[in-house]
Short mmCIF file of C-alpha atoms in Angstrom, two decimals:
data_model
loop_
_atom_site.label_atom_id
_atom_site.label_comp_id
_atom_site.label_asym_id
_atom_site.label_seq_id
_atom_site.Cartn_x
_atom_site.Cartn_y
_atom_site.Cartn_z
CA UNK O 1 5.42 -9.63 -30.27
CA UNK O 2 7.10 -11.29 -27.06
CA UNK O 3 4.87 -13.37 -24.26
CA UNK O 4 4.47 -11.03 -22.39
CA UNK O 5 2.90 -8.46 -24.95
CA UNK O 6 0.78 -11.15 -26.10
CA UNK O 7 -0.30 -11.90 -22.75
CA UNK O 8 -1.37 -8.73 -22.18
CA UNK O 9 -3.62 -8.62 -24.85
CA UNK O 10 -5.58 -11.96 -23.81
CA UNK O 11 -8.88 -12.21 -21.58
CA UNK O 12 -8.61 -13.61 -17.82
CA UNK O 13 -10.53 -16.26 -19.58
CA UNK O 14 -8.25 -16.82 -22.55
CA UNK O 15 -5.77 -17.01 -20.49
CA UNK O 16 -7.04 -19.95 -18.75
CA UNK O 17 -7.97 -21.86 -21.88
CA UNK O 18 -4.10 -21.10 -22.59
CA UNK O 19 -2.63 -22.55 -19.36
CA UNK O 20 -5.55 -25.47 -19.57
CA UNK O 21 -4.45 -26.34 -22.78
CA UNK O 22 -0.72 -26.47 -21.57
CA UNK O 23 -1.07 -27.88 -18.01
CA UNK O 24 1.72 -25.31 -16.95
CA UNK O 25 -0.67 -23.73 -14.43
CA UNK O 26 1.35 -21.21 -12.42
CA UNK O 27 4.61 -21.43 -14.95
CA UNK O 28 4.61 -18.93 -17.47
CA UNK O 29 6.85 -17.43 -20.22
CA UNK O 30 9.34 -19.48 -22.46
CA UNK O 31 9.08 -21.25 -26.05
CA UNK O 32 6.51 -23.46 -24.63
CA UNK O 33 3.88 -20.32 -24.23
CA UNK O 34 4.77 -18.81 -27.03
CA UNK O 35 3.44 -21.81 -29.22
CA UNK O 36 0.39 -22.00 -26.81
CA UNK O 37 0.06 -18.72 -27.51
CA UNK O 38 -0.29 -18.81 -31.26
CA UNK O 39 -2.96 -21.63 -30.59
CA UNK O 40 -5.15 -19.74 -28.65
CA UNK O 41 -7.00 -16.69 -30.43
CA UNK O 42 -8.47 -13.86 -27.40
CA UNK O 43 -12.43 -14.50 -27.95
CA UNK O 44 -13.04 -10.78 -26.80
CA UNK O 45 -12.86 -7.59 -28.70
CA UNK O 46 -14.98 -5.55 -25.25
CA UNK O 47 -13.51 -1.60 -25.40
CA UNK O 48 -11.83 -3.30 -22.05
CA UNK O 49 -9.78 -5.56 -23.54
CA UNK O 50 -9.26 -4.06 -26.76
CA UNK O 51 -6.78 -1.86 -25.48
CA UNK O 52 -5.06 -3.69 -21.86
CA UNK O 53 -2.45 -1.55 -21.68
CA UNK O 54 -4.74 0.84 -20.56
CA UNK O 55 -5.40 -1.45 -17.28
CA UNK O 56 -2.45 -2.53 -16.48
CA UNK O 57 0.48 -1.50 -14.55
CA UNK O 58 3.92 -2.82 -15.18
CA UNK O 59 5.09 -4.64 -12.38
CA UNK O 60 9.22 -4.79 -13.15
CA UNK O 61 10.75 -1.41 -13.41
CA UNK O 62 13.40 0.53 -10.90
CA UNK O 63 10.86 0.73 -8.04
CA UNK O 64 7.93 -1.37 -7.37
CA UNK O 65 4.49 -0.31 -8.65
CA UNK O 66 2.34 0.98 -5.94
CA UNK O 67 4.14 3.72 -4.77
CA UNK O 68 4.39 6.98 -6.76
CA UNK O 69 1.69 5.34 -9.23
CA UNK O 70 -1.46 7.71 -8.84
CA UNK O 71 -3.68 6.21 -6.46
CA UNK O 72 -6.31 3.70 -7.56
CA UNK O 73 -9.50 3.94 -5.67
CA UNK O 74 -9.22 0.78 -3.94
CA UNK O 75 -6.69 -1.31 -1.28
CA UNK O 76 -5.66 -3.89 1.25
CA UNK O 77 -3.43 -3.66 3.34
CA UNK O 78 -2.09 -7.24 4.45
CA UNK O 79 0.63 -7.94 7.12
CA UNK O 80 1.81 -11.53 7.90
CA UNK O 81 3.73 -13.42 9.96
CA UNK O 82 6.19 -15.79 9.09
CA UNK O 83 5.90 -18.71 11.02
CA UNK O 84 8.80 -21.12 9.21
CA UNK O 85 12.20 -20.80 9.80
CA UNK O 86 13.12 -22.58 7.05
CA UNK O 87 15.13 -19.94 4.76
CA UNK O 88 14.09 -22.18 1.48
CA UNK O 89 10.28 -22.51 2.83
CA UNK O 90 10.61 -18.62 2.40
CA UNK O 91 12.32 -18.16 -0.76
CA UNK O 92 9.51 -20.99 -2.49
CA UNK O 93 6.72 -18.55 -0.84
CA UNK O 94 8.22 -15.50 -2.32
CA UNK O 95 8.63 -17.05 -5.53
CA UNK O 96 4.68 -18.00 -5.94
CA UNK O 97 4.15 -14.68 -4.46
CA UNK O 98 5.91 -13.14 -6.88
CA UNK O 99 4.63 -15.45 -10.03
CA UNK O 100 0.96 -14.42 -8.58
CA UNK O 101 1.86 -11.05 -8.53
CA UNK O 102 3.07 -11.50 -12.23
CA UNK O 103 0.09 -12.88 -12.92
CA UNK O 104 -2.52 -10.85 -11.95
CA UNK O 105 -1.09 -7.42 -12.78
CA UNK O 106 -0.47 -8.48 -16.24
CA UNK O 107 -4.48 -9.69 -16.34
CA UNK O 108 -3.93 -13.35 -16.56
CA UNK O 109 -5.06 -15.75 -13.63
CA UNK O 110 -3.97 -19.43 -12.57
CA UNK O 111 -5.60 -22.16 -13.97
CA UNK O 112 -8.60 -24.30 -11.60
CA UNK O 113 -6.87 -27.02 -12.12
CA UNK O 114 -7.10 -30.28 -13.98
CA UNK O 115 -8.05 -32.52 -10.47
CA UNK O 116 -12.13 -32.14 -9.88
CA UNK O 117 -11.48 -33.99 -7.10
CA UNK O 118 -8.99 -31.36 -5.66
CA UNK O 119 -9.34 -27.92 -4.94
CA UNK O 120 -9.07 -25.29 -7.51
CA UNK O 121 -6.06 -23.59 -8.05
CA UNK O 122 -7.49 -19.95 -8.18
CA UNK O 123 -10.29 -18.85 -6.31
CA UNK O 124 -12.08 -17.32 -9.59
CA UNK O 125 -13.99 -14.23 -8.80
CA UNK O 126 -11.90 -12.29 -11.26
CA UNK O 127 -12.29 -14.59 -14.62
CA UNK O 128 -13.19 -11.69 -17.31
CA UNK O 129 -12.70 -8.71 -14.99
CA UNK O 130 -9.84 -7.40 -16.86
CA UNK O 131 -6.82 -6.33 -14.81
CA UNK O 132 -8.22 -2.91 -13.57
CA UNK O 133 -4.48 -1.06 -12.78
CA UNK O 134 -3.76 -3.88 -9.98
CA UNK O 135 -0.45 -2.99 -8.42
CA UNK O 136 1.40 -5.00 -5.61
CA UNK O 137 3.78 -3.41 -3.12
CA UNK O 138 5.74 -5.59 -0.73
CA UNK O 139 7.49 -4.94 2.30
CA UNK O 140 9.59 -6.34 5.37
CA UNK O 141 9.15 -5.28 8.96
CA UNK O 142 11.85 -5.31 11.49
CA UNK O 143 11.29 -8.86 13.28
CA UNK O 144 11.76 -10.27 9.46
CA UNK O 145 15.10 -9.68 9.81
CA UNK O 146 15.36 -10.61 13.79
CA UNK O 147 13.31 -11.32 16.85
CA UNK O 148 14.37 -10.88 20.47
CA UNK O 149 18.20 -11.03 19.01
CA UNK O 150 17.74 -14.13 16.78
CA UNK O 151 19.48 -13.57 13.45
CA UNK O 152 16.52 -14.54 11.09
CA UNK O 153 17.25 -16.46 8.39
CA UNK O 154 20.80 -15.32 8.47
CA UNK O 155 19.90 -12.16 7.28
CA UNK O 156 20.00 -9.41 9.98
CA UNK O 157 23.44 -7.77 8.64
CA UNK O 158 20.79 -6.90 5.80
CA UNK O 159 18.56 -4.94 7.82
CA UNK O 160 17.79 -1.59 6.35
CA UNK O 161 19.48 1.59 8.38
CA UNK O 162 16.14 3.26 9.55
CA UNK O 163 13.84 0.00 10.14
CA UNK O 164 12.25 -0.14 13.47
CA UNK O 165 9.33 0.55 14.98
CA UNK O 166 7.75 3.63 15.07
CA UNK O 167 8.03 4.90 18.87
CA UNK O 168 5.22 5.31 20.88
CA UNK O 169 3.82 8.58 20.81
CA UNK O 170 1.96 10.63 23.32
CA UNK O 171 -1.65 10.23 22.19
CA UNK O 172 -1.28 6.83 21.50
CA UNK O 173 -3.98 4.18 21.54
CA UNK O 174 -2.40 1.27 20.05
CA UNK O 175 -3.73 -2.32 19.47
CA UNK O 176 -1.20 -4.30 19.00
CA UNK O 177 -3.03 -7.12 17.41
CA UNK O 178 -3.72 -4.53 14.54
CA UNK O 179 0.39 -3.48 14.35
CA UNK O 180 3.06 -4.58 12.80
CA UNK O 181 4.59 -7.58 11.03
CA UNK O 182 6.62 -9.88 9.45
CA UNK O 183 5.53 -8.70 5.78
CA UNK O 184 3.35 -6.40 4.65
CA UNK O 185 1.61 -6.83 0.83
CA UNK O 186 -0.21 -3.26 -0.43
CA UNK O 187 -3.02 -4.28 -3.21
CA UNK O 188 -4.36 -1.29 -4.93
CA UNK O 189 -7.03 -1.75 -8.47
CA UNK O 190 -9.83 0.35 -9.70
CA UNK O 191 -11.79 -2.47 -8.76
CA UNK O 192 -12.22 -4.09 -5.04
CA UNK O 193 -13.24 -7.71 -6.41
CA UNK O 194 -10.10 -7.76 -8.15
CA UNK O 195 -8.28 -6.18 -5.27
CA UNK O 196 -9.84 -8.41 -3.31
CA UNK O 197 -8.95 -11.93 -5.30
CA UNK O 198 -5.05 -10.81 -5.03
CA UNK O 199 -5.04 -10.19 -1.66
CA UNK O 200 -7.32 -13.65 -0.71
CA UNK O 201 -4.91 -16.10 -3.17
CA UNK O 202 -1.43 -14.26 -1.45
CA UNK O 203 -3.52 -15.82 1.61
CA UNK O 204 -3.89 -19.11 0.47
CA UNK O 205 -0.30 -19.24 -1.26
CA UNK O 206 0.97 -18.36 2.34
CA UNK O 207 -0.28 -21.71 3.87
CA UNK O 208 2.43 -23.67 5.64
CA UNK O 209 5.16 -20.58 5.19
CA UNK O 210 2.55 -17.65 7.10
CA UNK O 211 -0.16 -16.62 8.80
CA UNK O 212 -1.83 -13.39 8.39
CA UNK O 213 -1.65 -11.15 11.09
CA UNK O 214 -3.70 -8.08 10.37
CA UNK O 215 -5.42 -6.88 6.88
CA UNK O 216 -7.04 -3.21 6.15
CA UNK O 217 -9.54 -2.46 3.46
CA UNK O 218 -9.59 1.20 2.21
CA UNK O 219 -11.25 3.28 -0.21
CA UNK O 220 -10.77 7.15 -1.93
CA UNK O 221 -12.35 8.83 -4.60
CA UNK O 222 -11.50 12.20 -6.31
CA UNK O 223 -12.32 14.02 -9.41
CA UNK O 224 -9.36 14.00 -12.20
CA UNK O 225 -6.59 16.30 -10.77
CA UNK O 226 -8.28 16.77 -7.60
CA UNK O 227 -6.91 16.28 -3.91
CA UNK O 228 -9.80 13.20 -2.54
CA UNK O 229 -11.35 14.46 0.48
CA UNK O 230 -10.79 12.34 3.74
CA UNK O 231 -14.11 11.44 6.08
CA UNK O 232 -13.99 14.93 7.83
CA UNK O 233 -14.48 16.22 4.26
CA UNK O 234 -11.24 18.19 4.03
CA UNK O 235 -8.41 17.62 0.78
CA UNK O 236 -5.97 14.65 2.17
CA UNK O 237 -2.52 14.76 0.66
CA UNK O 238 -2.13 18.43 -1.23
CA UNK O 239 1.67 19.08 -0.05
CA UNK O 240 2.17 15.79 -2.62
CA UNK O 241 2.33 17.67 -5.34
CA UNK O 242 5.50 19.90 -3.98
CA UNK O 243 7.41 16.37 -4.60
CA UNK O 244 6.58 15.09 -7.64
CA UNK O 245 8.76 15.16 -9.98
CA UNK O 246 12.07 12.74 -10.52
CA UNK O 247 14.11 15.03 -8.33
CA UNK O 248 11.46 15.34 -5.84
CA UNK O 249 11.06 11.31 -5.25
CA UNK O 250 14.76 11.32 -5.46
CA UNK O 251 14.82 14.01 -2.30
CA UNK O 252 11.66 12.66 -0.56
CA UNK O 253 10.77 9.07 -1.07
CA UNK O 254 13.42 7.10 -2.72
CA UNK O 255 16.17 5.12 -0.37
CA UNK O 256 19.55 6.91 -0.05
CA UNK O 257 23.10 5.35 -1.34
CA UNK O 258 23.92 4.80 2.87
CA UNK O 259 21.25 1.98 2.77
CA UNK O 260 21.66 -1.94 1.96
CA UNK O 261 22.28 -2.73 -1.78
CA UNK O 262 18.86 -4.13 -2.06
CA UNK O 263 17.49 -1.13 -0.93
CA UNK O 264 18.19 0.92 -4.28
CA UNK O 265 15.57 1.91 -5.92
CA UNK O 266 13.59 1.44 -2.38
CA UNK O 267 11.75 3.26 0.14
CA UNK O 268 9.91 3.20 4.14
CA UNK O 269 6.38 2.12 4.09
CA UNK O 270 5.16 3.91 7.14
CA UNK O 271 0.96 2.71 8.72
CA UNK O 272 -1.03 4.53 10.77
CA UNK O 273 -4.56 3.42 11.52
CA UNK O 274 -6.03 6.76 12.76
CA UNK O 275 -9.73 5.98 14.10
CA UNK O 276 -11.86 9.60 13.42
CA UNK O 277 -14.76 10.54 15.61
CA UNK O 278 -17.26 10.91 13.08
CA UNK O 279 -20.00 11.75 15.72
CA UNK O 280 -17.98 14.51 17.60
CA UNK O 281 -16.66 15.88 13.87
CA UNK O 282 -20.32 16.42 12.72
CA UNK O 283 -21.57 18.20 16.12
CA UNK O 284 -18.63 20.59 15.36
CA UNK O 285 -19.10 24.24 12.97
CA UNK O 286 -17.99 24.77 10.27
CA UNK O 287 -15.69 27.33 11.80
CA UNK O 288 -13.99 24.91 14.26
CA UNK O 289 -13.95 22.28 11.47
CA UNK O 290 -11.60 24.79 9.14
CA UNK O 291 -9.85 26.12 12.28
CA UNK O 292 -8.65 22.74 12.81
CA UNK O 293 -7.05 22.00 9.64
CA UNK O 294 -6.17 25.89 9.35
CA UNK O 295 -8.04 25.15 5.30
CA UNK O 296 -11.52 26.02 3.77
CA UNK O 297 -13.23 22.75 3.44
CA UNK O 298 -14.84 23.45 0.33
CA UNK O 299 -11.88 24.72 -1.70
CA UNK O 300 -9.19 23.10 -0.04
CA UNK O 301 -7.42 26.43 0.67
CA UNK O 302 -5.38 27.42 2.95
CA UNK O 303 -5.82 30.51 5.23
CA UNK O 304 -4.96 33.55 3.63
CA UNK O 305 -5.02 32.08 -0.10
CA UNK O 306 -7.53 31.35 -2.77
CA UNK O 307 -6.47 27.87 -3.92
CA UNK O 308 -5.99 24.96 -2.97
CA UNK O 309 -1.95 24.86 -4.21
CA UNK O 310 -1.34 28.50 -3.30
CA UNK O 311 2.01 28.66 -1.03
CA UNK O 312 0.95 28.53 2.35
CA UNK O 313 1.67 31.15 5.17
CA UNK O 314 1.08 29.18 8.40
CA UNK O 315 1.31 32.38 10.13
CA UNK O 316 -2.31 32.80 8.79
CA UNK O 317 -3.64 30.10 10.40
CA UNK O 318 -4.17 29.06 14.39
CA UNK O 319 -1.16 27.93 16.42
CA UNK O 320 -2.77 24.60 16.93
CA UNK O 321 -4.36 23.94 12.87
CA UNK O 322 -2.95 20.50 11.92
CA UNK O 323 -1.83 22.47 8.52
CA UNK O 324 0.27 25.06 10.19
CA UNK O 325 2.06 22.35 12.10
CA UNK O 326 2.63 19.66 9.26
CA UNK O 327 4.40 22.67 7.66
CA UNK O 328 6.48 24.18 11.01
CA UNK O 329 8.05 20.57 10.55
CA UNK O 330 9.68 21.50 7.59
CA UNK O 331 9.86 17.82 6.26
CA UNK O 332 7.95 16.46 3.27
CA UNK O 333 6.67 12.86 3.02
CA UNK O 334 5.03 11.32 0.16
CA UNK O 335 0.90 10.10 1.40
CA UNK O 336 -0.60 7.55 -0.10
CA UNK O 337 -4.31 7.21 2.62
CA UNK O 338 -6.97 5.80 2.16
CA UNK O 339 -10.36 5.84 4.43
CA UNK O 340 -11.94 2.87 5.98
CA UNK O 341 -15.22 1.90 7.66
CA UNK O 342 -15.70 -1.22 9.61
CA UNK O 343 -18.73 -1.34 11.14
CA UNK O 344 -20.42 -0.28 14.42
CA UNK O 345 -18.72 0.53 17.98
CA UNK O 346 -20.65 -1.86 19.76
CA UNK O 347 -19.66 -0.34 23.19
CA UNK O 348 -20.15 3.38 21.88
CA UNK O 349 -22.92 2.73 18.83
CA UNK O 350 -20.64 5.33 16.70
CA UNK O 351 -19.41 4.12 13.16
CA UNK O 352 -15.97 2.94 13.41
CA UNK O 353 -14.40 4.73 10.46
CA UNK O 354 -11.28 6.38 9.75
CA UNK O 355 -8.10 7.04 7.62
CA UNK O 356 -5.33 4.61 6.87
CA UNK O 357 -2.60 6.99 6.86
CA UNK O 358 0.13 5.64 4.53
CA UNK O 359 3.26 7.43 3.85
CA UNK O 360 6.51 6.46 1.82
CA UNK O 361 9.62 8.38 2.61
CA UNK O 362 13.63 7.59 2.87
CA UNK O 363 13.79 8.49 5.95
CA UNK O 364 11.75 8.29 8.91
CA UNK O 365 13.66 9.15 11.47
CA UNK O 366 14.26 12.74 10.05
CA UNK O 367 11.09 13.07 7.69
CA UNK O 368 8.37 11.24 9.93
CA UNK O 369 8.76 10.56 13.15
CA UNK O 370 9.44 14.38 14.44
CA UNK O 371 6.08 15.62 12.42
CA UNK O 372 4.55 12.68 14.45
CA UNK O 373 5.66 13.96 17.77
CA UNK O 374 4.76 17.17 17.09
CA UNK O 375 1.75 16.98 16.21
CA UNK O 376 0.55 14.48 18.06
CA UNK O 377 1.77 16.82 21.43
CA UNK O 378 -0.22 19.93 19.45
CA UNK O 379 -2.49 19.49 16.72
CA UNK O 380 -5.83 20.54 17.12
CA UNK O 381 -7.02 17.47 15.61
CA UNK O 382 -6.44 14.86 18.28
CA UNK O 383 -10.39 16.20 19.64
CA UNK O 384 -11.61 14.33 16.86
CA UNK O 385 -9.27 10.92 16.25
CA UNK O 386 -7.20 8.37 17.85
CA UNK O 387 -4.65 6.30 16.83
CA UNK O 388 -4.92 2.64 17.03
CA UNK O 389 -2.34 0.61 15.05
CA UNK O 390 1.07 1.91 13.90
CA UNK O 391 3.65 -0.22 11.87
CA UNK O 392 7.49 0.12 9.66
CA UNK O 393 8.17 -1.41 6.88
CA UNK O 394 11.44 -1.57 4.25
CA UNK O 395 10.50 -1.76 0.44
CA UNK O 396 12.62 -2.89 -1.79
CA UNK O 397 13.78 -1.64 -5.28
CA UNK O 398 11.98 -3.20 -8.32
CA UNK O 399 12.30 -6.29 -9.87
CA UNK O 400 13.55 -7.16 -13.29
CA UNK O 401 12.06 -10.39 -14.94
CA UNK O 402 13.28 -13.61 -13.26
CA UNK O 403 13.66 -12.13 -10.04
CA UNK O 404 11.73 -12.77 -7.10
CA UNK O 405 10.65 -10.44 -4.04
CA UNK O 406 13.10 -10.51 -1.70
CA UNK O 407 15.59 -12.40 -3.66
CA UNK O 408 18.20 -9.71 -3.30
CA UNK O 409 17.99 -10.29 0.83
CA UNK O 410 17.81 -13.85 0.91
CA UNK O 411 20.39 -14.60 -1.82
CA UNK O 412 22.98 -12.24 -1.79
#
């Protein structure tokens, strides 16, 4: 059995005895495990942990996890800036990123350290949650490569052919305090805590290298082989399952052979925060409410079929249904939303709530930004939301063992 395997198999908490035992702390893997391995016996048999691979997601492969992985119920969205210019401060952040990120997907955590009278070196809320199908998704915006001109760490020959920002668009309401970045970091797990303890530690690993500059909670649910319902109660994402297949994310998501090397096996992260008037939605009938997506809210439908995946004839459906006019665009992207609440409007007393649109393509220019245009000119749907924070990112391929994120930028 290699380390890995073996490491899989262990308790958050066994884990930490291991590393204690050791004094390796963030360093894993090698002969040295291996023998602490054989020391330490897992003290759990739960139905959790008797079968990990059940709750984990492999983190090396040709793409990075997070992407075409079916959606766990919960996610941050994190989006830093990087405020060294130091090329090597970077590369040592990436690397404990990425060694975190190793980490915590496989179910292990960092040891708290052998110092009482320093801080620990894990926060700790997820000792003995097993690893609940964490997945970590990183990505670089366009001022990580340059800013106002400035060549960024040597590296803005590397930039990726369709990164920029995404242009304003008519019904725009953008803060930009909510927008953009240097680096973005998507944490998805069936669980928030644990969610939530990968996205706090990439924090506190960031101090000194970055700052954080926005972060999004967000939240679906669905039956098994159901499209989840967004806040206005309506199936989110159904034209996914046109896509999915190898040739589909070939066609749809995956980066094309005219991009950067390190862009193989990579794809566009595109962010929309779209804020939905919950208040004006529920005052609406049930007539307007289906007229506006052009769908029948309780079986997902569209008009002039019976189910939910029947083809769909936009002809069938009103000239302004935001259905009819995802389809007139003839372009397929790959969604990956989730909803979000976040408290009161203090100057309005309306929930502020809404959907974190998130969409991975290989090509926004052709595949994203047109639908945007469009519809944001004509769908029927701008009555009921507003867009307030809009960002790009580049993802790269996935990592083999050894590698760090980014690695194939900074190094190459």
């Amino acid at each position: 059995m290699d380390s890995k395997k073996q490491r899989e198999g262990m308790t958050r908490r066994d884990f930490l005895k291991m590393t204690a035992v050791a004094g390796v702390g963030l360093a894993i893997g090698g002969a040295g495990v291996s023998a602490i391995e054989r020391a330490v016996r897992p003290a759990s048999t739960s139905a959790a942990e008797s079968n990990p691979s059940e709750d984990t997601i492999p983190m090396y492969g040709e793409h990075q996890a997070g992407i075409i992985t079916p959606q766990q119920t919960y996610m941050y969205l994190a989006s830093f800036r990087i405020t060294t210019e130091d090329k090597a401060a970077v590369i040592r952040l990436f690397r404990d990123w990425t060694r975190f990120s190793d980490l915590s997907t496989s179910g292990g955590t960092m040891k708290t350290g052998d110092n009482p009278l320093l801080p620990p070196s894990d926060t700790g809320e997820t000792l003995d949650l097993p690893a609940s199908k964490l997945t970590v998704t990183f990505g670089f915006g366009p001022t990580f490569f340059s800013v106002e001109g400035k060549n960024r760490f040597g590296i803005s020959a590397k930039s990726p052919r369709y990164l920029k920002d995404i242009p304003r668009m008519p019904k725009d309401n953008l803060d930009h305090l909510q927008s953009g970045g240097d680096v973005i970091v998507q944490v998805c797990a069936e669980d928030q805590q644990v969610a939530f303890h990968a996205v706090r530690n990439f924090i506190r690993l960031s101090t000194g290298y970055a700052t954080l500059k926005w972060i999004q909670e967000g939240f679906i649910s669905g039956s098994g082989g159901k499209t989840p319902r967004n806040l206005f109660g309506f199936k989110d994402g159904t034209a996914n399952n046109l896509h999915q297949t190898p040739a589909g994310y070939n066609d749809v998501v995956w980066a094309g052979e005219d991009e950067p090397a390190w862009m193989k096996g990579g794809t566009y992260l595109a962010y929309r925060k779209v804020r939905m008037l919950l208040e004006v939605w529920d005052r609406s009938s049930l007539t307007d409410q289906e007229d506006t997506f052009g769908r029948h809210k309780e079986s997902g439908a569209a008009y002039g079929t019976k189910d939910e995946f029947d083809t769909v004839d936009p002809a069938q459906m009103p000239v302004s249904a935001h259905v009819r006019l995802a389809k007139q665009s003839k372009q397929l992207i790959h969604r990956r939303g989730y909803s979000y609440t976040d408290g009161v409007d203090l100057r309005t007393g309306n929930v502020n709530a809404g959907l974190l649109f998130i969409s991975y393509q290989k090509n926004p220019d052709e595949q994203l930004i047109p639908m945007l245009k469009l519809m944001q000119s004509q769908d029927k749907l701008n009555e009921y939301t507003s867009h307030v924070a809009s960002a790009l990112f580049a993802c790269p391929g996935g990592l083999r063992e050894g590698q760090y994120i980014g690695q194939s930028i900074l190094e190459s």
